[in-house]
Coordinates of C-alpha atoms in Angstrom, one line a residue:
Chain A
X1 CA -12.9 99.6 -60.4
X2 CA -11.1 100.7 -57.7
X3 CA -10.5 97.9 -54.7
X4 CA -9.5 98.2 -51.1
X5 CA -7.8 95.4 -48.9
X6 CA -7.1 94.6 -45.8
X7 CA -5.5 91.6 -44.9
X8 CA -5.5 91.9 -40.9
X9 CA -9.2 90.9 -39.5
X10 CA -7.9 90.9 -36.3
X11 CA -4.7 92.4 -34.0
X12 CA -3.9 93.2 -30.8
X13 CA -1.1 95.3 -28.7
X14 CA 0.5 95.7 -25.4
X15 CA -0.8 99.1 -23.8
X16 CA 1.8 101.9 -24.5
X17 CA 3.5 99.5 -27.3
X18 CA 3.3 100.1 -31.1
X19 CA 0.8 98.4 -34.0
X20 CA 1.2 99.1 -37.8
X21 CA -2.3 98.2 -39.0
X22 CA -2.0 97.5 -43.2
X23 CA -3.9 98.6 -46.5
X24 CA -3.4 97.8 -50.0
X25 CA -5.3 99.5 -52.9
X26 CA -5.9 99.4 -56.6
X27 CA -6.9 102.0 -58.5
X28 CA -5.8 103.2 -62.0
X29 CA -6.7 106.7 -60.9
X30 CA -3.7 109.4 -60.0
X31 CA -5.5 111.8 -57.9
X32 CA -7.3 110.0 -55.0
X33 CA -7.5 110.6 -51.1
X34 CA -6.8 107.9 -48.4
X35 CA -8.6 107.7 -45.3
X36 CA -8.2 105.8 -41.9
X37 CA -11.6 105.5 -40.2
X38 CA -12.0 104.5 -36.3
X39 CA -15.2 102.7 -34.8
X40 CA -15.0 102.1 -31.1
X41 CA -17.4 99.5 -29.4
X42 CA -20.8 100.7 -29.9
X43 CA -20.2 104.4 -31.3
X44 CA -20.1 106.2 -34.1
X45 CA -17.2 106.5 -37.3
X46 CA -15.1 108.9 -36.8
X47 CA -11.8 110.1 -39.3
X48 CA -8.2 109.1 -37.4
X49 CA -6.2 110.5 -40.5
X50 CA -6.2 111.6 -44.1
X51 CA -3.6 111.6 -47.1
X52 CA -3.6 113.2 -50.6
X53 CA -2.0 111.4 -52.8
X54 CA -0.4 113.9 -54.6
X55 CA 1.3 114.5 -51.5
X56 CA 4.8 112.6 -50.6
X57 CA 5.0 113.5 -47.5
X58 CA 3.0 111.4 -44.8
X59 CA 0.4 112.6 -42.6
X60 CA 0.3 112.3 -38.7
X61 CA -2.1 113.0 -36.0
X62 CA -0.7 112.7 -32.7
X63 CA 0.0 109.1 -32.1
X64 CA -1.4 108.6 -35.2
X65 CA 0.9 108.5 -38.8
X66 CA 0.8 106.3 -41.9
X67 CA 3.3 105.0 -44.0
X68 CA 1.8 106.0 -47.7
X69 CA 4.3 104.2 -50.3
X70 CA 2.1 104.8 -54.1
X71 CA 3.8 103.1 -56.4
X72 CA 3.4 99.9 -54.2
X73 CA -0.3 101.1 -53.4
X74 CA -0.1 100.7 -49.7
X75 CA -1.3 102.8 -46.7
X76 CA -0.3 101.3 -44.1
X77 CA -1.9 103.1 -40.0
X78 CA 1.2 103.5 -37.5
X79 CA -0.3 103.9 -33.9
X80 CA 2.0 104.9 -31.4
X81 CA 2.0 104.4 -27.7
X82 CA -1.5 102.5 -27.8
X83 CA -4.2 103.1 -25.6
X84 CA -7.0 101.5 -23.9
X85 CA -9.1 104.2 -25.9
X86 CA -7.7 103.0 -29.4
X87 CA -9.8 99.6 -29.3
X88 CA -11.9 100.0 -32.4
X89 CA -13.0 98.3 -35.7
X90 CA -10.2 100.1 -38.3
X91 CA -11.5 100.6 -41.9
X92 CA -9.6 102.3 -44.9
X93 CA -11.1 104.1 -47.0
X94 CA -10.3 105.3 -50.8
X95 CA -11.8 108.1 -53.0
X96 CA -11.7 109.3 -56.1
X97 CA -10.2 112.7 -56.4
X98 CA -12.9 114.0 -58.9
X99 CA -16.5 113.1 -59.6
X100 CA -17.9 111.2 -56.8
X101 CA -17.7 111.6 -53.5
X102 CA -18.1 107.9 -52.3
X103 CA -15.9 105.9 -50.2
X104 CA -14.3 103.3 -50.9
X105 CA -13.8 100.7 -47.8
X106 CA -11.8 97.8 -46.7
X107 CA -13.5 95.0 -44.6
X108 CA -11.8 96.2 -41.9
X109 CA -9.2 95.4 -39.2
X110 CA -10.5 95.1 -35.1
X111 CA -7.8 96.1 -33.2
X112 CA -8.0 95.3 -29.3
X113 CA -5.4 97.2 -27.1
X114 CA -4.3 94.9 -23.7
X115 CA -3.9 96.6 -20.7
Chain B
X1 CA -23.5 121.2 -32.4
X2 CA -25.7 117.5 -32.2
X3 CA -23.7 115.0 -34.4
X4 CA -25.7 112.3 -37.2
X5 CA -28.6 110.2 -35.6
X6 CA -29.9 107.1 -37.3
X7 CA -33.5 106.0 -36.1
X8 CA -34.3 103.3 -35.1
X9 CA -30.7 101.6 -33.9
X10 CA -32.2 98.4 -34.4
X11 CA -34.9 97.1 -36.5
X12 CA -36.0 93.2 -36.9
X13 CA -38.5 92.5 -39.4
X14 CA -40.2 89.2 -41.7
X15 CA -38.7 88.8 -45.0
X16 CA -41.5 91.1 -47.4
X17 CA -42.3 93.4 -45.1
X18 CA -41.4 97.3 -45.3
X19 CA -38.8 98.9 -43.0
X20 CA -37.8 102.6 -43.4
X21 CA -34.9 104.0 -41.6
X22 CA -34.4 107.8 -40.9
X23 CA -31.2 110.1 -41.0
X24 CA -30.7 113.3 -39.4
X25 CA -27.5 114.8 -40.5
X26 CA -25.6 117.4 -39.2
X27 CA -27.5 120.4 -39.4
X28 CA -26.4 122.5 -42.6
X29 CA -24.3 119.8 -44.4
X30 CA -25.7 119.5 -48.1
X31 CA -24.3 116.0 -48.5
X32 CA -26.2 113.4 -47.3
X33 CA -24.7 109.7 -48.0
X34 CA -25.8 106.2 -47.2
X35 CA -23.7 103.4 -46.7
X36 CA -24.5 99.7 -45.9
X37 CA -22.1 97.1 -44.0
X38 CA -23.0 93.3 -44.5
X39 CA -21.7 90.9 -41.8
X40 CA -18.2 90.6 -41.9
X41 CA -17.8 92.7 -45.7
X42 CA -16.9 95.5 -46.5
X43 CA -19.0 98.9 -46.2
X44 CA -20.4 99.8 -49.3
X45 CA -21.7 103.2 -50.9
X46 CA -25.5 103.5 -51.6
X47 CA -26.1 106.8 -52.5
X48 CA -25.1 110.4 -52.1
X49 CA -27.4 113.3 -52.1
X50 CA -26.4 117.4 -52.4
X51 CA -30.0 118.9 -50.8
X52 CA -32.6 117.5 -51.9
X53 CA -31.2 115.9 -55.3
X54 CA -29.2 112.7 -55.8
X55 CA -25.7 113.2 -57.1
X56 CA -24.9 109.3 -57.5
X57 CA -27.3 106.2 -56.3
X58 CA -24.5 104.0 -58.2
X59 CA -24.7 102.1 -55.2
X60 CA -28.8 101.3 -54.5
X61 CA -29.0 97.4 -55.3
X62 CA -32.0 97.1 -56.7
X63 CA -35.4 98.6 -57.0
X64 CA -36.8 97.3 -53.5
X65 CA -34.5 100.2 -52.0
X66 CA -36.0 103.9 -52.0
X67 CA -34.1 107.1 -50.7
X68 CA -35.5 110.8 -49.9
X69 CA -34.6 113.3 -48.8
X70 CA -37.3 116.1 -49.2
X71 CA -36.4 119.7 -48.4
X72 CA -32.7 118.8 -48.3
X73 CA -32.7 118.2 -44.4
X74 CA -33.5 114.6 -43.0
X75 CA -33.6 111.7 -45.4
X76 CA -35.4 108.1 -45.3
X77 CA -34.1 105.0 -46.9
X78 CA -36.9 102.2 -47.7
X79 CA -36.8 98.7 -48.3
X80 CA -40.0 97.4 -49.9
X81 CA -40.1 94.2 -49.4
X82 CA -37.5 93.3 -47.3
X83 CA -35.6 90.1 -48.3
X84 CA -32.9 88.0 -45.9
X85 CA -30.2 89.8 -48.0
X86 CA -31.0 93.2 -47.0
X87 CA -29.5 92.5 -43.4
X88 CA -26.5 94.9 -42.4
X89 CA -25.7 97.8 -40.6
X90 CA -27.0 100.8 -42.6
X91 CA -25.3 103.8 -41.9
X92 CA -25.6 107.6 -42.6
X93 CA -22.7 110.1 -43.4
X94 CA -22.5 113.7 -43.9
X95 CA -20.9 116.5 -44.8
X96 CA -20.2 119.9 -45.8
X97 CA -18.2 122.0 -48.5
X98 CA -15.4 120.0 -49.4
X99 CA -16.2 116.4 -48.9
X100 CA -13.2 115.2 -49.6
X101 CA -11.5 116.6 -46.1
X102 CA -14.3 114.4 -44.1
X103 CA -17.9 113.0 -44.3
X104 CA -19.1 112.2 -40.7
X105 CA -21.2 109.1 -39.6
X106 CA -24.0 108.6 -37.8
X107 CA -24.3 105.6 -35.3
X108 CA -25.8 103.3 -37.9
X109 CA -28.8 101.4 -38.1
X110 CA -29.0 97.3 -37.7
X111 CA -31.3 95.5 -40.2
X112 CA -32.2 92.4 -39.5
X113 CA -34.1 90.6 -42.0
X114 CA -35.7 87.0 -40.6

């Protein structure tokens, strides 16, 4: 059974400063997707970035980038230049890349941006 | 175009009684999915339906848990009876074609069980 982790309940940043949020996995599968999900206070769960695992090269979005090392199953979030608008609950996500459609989640990692 | 909306946003009930919640997804998405959040845990899958029929309820806990979703639109998850356990954040996803590029989530709805 695939397994997601992460180890940070709780981080915080300086206001224009840097945060690496981190995610380990397990799965025995070779063809999965990773997913970085945002909740801000009070709304909705909305996708920050996605990564095939077949691909080496790592996604970005804006400030947004991860570090995606397989063999080590890690997927590590890179946010740059934070903002007051990046508070949020962080979850990562797994899936398998055939079959079911279900995510996979971490517990989660709140991330409060100082001004 | 209106995003997912979960009714009611908050429901408190007695242990054995019946709550249902409701999920409108995103009008046109086949894929309909249910996840539930416990305090502090993880989210974890339900059940995902394509239209009207469910493609994987791997997820449902036990049999005090009922999903629908007639006519392939909205869809209504039941807990009969409710038990202390059952509290969580219950939230809806969809999506469309290729639901491996994004599934997206509705607000959520809070269970609380007393």
């Amino acid at each position: 059974a695939q397994t997601v982790t992460q180890s940070q309940p709780e981080m915080s940043v300086q206001e224009a400063e840097t945060v690496t949020l981190s995610c380990t996995y397990d799965t025995s599968e070779n063809n999965y997707y990773l997913f970085w999900y945002k909740q801000p206070p009070s709304r909705q769960m909305i996708l920050v970035i996605r990564q095939e695992a077949y691909k080496q090269q790592n996604a970005t979005e804006n400030r947004f980038s991860v570090n995606f090392q397989k063999a080590a199953k890690s997927f590590s979030l890179k946010i740059s230049d934070s903002q007051l608008g990046d508070t949020a609950m962080y979850f990562c996500a797994f899936m398998k890349g055939a079959g079911t459609y279900k995510y996979i989640f971490g517990t989660g990692t709140r991330l409060k941006v100082l001004a | 175009e209106a995003g997912v909306t979960q009714f009611p946003s908050h429901s408190v009930i007695e242990k054995g009684q019946t709550v249902t919640l409701r999920c409108d997804p995103i009008s046109g998405h086949d894929n309909l999915y249910w996840y539930r959040r416990v305090m502090g845990k993880e989210i974890k899958f339900l059940l995902h339906f394509v239209k009207e029929s469910k493609q994987d309820e791997s997820g449902m806990p036990n049999n005090r848990f009922l999903a629908e979703r007639t006519g392939g639109t909205y869809s209504t998850l039941k807990v009969q009876p409710a038990e202390l356990e059952d509290s969580g954040v219950y939230f809806c996803a969809s999506s469309f074609g290729q639901p491996r590029l994004e599934q997206y989530f509705g607000p959520g709805t809070r269970l609380t069980v007393t």
